GROMACS .gro file of C-alpha atoms in nm:
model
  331
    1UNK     CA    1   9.197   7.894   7.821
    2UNK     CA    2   9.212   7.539   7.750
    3UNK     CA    3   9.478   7.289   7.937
    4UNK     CA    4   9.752   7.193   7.681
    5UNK     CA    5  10.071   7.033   7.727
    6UNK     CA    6  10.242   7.162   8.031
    7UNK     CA    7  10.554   7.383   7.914
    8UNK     CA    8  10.881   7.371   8.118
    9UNK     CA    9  11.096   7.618   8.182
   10UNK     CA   10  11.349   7.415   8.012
   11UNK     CA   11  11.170   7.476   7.736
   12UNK     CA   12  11.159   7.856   7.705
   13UNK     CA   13  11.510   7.936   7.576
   14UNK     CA   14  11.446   7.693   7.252
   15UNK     CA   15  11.076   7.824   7.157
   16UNK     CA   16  11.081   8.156   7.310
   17UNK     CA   17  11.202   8.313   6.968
   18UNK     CA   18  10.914   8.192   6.782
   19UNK     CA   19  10.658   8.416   6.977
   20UNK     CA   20  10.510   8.692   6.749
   21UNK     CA   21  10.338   8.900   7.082
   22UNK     CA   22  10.479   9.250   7.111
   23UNK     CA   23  10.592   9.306   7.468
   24UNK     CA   24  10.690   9.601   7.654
   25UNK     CA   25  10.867   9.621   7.956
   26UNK     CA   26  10.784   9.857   8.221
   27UNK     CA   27  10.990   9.973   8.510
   28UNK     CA   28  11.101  10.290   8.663
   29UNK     CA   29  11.468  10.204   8.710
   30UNK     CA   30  11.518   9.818   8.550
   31UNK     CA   31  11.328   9.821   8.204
   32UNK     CA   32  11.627   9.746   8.024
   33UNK     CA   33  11.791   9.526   8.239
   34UNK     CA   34  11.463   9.314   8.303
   35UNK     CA   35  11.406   9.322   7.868
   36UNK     CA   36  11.780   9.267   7.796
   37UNK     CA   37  11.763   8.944   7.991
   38UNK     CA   38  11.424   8.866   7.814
   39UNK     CA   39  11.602   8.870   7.513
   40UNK     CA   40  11.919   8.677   7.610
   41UNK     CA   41  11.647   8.406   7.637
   42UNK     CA   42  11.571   8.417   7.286
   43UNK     CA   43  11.261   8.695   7.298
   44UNK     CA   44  11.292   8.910   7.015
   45UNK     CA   45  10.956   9.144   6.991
   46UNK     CA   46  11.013   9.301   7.277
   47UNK     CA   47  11.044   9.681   7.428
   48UNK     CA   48  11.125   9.902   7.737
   49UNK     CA   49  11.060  10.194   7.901
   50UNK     CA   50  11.148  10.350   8.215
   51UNK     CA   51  10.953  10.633   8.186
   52UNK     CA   52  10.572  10.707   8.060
   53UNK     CA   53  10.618  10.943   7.771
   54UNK     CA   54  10.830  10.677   7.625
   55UNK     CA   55  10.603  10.394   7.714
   56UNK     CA   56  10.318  10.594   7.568
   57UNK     CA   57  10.510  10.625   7.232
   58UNK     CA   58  10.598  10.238   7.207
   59UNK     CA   59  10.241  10.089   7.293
   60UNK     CA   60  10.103  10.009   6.970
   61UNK     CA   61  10.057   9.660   6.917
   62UNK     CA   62  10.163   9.557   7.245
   63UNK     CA   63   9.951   9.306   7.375
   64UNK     CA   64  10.137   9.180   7.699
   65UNK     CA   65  10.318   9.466   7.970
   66UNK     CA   66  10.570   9.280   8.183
   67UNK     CA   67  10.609   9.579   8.434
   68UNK     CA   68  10.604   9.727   8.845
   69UNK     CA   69  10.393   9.971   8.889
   70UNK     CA   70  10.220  10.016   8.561
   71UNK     CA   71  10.031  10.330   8.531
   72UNK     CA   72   9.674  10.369   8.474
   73UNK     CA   73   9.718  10.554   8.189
   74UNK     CA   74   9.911  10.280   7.953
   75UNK     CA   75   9.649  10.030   8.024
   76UNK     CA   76   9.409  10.342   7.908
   77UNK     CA   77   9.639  10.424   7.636
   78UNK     CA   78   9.669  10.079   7.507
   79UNK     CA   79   9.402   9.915   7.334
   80UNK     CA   80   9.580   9.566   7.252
   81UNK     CA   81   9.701   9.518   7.542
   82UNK     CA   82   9.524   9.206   7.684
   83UNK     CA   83   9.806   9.079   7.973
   84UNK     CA   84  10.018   9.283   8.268
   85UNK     CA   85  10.295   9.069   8.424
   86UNK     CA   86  10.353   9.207   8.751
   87UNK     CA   87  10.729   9.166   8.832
   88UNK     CA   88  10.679   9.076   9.211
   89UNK     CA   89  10.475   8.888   9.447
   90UNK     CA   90  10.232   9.214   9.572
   91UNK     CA   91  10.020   9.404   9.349
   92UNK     CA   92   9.879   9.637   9.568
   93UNK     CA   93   9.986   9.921   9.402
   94UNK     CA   94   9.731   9.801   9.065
   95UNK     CA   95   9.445   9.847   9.289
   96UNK     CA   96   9.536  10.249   9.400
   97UNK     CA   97   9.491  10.348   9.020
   98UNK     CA   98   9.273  10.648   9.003
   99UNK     CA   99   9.034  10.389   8.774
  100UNK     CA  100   8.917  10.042   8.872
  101UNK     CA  101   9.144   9.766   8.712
  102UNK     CA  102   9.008   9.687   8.357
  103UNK     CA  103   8.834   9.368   8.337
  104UNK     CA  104   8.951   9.334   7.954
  105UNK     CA  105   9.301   9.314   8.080
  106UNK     CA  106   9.431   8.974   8.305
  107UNK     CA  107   9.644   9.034   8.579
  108UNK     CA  108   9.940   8.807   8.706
  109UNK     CA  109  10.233   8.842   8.972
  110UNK     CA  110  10.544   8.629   9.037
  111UNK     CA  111  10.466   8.328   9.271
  112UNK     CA  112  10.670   8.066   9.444
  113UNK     CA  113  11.016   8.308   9.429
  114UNK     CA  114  10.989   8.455   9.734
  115UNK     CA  115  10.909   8.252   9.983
  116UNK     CA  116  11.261   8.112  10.126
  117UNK     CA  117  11.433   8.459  10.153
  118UNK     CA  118  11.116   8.625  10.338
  119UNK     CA  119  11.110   8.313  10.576
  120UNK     CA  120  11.483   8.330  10.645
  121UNK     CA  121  11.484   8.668  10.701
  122UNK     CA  122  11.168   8.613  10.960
  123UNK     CA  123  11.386   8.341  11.133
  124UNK     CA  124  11.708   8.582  11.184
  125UNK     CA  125  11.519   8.794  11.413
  126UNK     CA  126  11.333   8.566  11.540
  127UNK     CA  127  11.630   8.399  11.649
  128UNK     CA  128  11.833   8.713  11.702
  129UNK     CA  129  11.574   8.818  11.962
  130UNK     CA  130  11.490   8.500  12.120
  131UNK     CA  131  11.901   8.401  12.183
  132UNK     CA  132  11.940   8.700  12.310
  133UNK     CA  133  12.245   8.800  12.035
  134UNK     CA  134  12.244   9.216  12.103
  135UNK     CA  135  12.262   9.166  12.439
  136UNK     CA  136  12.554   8.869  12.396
  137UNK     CA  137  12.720   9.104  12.175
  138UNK     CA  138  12.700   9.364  12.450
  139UNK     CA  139  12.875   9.209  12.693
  140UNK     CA  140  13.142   9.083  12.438
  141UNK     CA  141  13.207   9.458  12.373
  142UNK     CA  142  13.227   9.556  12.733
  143UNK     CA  143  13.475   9.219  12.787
  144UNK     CA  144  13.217   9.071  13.022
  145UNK     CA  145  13.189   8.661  13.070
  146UNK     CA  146  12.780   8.651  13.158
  147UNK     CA  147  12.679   8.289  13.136
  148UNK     CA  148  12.333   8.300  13.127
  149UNK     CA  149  12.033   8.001  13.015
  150UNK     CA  150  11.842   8.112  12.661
  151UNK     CA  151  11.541   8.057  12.576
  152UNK     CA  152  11.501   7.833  12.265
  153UNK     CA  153  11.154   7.797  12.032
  154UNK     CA  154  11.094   7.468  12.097
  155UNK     CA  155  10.711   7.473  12.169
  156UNK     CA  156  10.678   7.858  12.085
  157UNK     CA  157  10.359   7.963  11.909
  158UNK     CA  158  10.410   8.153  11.567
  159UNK     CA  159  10.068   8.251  11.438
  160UNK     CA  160  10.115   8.322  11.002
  161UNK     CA  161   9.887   8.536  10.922
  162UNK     CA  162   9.847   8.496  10.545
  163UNK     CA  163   9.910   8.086  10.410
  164UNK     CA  164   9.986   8.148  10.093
  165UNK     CA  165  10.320   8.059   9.942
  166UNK     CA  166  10.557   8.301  10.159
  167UNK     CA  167  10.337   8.222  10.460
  168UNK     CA  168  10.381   7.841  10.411
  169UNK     CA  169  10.738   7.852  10.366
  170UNK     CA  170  10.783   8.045  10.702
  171UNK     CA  171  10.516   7.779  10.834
  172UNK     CA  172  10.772   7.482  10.704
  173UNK     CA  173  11.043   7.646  10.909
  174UNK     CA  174  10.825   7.686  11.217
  175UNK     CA  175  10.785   7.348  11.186
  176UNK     CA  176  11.182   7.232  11.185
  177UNK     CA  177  11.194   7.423  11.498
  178UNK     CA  178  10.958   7.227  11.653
  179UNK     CA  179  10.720   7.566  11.700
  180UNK     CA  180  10.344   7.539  11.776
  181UNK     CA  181  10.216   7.706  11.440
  182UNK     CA  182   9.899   7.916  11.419
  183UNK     CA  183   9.780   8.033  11.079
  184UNK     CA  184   9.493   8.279  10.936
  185UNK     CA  185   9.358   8.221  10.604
  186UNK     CA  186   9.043   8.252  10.386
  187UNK     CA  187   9.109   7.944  10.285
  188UNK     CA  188   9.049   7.563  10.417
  189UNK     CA  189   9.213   7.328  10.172
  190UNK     CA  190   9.559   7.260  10.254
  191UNK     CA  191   9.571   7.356  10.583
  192UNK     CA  192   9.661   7.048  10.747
  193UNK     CA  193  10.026   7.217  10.814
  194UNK     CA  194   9.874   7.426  11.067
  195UNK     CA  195   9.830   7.331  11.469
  196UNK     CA  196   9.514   7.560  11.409
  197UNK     CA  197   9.349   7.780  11.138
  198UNK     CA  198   9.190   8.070  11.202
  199UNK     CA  199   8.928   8.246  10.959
  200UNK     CA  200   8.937   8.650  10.890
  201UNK     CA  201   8.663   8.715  11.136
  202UNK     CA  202   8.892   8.550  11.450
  203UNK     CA  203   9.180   8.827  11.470
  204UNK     CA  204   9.125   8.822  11.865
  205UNK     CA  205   9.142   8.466  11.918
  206UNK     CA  206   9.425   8.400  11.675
  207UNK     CA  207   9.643   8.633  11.853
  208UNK     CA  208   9.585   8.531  12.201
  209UNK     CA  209   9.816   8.289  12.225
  210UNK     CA  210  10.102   8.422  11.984
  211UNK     CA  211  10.443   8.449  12.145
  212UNK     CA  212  10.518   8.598  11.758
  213UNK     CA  213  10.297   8.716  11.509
  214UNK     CA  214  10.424   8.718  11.141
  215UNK     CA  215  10.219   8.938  10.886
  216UNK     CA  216  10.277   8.787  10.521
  217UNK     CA  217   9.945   8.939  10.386
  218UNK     CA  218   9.818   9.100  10.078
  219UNK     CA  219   9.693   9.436  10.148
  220UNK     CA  220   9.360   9.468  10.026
  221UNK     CA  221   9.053   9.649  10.142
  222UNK     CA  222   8.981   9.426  10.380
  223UNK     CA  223   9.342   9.370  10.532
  224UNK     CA  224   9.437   9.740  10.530
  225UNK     CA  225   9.544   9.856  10.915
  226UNK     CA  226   9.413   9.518  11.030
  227UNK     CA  227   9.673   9.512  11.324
  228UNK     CA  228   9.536   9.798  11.556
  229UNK     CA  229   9.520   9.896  11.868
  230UNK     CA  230   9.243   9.652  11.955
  231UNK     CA  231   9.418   9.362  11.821
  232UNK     CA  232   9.723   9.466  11.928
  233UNK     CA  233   9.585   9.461  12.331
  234UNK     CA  234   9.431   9.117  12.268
  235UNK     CA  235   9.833   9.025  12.267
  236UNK     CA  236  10.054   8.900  12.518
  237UNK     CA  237  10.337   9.160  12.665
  238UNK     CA  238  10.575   8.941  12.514
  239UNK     CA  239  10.513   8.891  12.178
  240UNK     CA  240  10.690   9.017  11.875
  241UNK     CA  241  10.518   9.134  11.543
  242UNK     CA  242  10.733   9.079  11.247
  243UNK     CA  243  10.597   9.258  10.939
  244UNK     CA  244  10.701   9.128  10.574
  245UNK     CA  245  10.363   9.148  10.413
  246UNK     CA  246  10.280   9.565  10.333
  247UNK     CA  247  10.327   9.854  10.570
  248UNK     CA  248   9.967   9.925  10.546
  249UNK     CA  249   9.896   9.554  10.735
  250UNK     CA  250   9.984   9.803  11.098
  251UNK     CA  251   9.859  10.082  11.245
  252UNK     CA  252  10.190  10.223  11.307
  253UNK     CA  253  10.112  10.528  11.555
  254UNK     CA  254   9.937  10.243  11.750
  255UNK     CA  255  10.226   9.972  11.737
  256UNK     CA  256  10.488  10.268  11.857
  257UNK     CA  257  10.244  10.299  12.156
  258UNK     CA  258  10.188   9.953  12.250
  259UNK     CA  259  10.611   9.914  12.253
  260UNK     CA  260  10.672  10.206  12.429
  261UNK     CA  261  10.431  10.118  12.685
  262UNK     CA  262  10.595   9.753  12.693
  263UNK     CA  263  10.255   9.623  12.639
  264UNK     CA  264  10.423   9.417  12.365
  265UNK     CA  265  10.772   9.309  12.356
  266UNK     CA  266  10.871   9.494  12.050
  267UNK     CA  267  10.819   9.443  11.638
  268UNK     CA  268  11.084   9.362  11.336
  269UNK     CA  269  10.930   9.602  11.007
  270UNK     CA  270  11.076   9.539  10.694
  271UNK     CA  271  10.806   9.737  10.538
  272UNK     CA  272  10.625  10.051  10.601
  273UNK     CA  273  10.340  10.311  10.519
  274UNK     CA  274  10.496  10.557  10.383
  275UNK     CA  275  10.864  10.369  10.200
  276UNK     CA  276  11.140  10.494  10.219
  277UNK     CA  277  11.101  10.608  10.568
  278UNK     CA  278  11.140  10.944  10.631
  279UNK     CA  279  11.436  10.987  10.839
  280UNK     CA  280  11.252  11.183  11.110
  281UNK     CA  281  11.041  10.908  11.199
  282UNK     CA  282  11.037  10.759  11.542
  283UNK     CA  283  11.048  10.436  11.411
  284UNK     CA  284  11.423  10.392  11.372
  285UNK     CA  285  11.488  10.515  11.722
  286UNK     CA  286  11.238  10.369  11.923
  287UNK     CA  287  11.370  10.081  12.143
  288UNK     CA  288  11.258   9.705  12.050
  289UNK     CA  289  11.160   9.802  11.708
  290UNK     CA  290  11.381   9.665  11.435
  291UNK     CA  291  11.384   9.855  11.093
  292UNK     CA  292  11.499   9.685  10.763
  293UNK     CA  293  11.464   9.892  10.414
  294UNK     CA  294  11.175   9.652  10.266
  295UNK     CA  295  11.474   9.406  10.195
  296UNK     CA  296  11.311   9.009  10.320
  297UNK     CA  297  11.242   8.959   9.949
  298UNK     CA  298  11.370   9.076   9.687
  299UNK     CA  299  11.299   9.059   9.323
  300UNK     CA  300  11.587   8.880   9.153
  301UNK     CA  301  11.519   8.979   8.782
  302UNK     CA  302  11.658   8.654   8.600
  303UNK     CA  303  11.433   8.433   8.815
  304UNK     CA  304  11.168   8.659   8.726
  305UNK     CA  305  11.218   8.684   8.407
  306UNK     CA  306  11.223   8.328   8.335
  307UNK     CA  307  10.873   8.311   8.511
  308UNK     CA  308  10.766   8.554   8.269
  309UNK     CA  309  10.892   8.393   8.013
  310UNK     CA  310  10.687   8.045   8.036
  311UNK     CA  311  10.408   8.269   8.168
  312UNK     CA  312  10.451   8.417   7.803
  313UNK     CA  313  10.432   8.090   7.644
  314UNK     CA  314  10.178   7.979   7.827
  315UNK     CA  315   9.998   8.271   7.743
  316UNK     CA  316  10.057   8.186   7.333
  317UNK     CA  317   9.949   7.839   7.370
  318UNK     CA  318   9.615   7.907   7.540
  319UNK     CA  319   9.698   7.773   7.846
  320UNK     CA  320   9.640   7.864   8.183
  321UNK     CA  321   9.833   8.072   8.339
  322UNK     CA  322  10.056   8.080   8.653
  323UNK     CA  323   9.990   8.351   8.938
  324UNK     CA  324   9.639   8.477   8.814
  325UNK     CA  325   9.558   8.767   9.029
  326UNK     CA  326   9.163   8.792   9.067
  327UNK     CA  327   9.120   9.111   9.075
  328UNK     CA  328   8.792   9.155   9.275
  329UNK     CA  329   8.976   8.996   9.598
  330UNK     CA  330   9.270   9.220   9.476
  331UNK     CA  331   9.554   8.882   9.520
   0.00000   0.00000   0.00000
């Protein structure tokens, strides 16, 4: 794709209606939310589904699939379609398709949207555990005056494991808090925000130090049950794991061990293995472990539709487009 003008979002609503490219929006439970929005910006070839039979039956000529979750079998079924806009940040779920990914077909997810919710979510625990809050609101209940000295994060090290756009936004925030900031990355350029950068191969080192551990991570091959139990003893006793990356990041039977042992000070997991959680698991009862219904960041569907949306005309102007997923590396 060649490099043309750069088109603005302000520019969407007032060219949007001239694209010709059938679309079809896929989504179990917000298809026609997500294409009724699409079309309040001025789309007008455009189509949803919510389930596969009817997705099957509206494929013909549809080139792009703006969609969560997209089966295997519409990018089987459909022969024009050269473009899948995933309609969130992870697309982990492309890469457990009975099939590889077609290479005919590009790949893209939302980027950039996220970021500021997951990292204020990571900084209410962090601060709800490091002031001490349940136990303040404790002795409020019980009508008990407990003056006591809290610890602040003032020279606390966060290690981010995962820079990429969520990760750096958490690392910004580290930073007004005057926190020591570890990262680990893949990547060198840019990396001047961190204290220290870690490479894929250092898990040991990179955690050494960590008085909290925040997993923003794709889950890929390669990343899948990276936090186990020999990582997780390379850890200081009081440390906290916070967990807004993928369920799949943690060995979870491990993690229960290491906090019931109080060989680490506990964990915050906003996502899991198996989602929702089964209410059976120990997980929501065991002590120090926070549990949060895969909440930090949600998908709010007019921003994301608006990134589709310039995505799209990028996409009809031949230029390149934002949040290109390479699909070998699987992120």
């Amino acid at each position: 794709m060649n490099n043309a003008s750069h088109i603005t979002l302000s520019s969407v609503q007032t060219t949007l209606s001239s694209v010709q490219t059938r679309v079809l929006v896929y989504h179990s439970t917000q298809a026609r939310q997500y294409a009724t929005t699409l079309q309040e910006l001025g789309l007008r070839n455009v189509l949803w589904a919510e389930e596969l039979n009817v997705a099957l039956a509206n494929l013909k000529d549809v080139e792009v699939i703006f969609g969560w979750q997209v089966p295997v079998q519409l990018l089987a079924a459909g022969l024009d379609v050269r473009w899948v806009q995933w309609t969130g940040a992870g697309v982990d779920k492309a890469f457990n398709l009975s099939s590889p990914w077609p290479q005919s077909v590009l790949l893209t997810r939302i980027v950039d949207q996220f970021g500021v919710d997951i990292a204020e979510y990571v900084f209410a625990y962090v601060l709800f555990l490091t002031k001490q809050i349940e136990t303040l609101q404790l002795a409020q209940q019980a009508h008990l005056w407990q003056q006591r000295v809290l610890p602040g994060l003032s020279g606390k090290v966060m290690g981010v494991a995962g820079v990429g756009s969520i990760g750096r936004e958490v690392v910004r925030k580290a930073r007004a808090f005057d926190m020591r900031v570890y990262g680990m990355t893949a990547h060198r350029d840019g990396m001047g925000i961190l204290d220290c950068r870690f490479g894929p191969e250092q898990w040991p080192e990179f955690v050494h130090d960590l008085d909290f551990l925040v997993l923003t991570l794709p889950l890929t091959a390669q990343t899948r049950g990276v936090v186990q139990a020999e990582i997780l003893s390379k850890m200081k006793a009081n440390a906290v794991i916070v967990n807004v990356g993928r369920g799949e990041l943690v060995d979870e039977q491990a993690l229960l061990a290491f906090v019931q042992a109080g060989r680490i000070r506990g964990a915050v997991l906003d996502v899991f293995v198996e989602e929702p959680l089964a209410p059976d698991s120990r997980l929501w009862s065991t002590p120090n472990l926070v549990v949060t219904p895969h909440l930090s960041g949600p998908t709010n569907v007019t921003k994301a539709c608006h990134f589709f949306a310039e995505n799209l005309l990028r996409y009809v102007h031949g230029q390149t487009l934002h949040g290109i997923v390479d699909t070998k590396q699987q992120y």
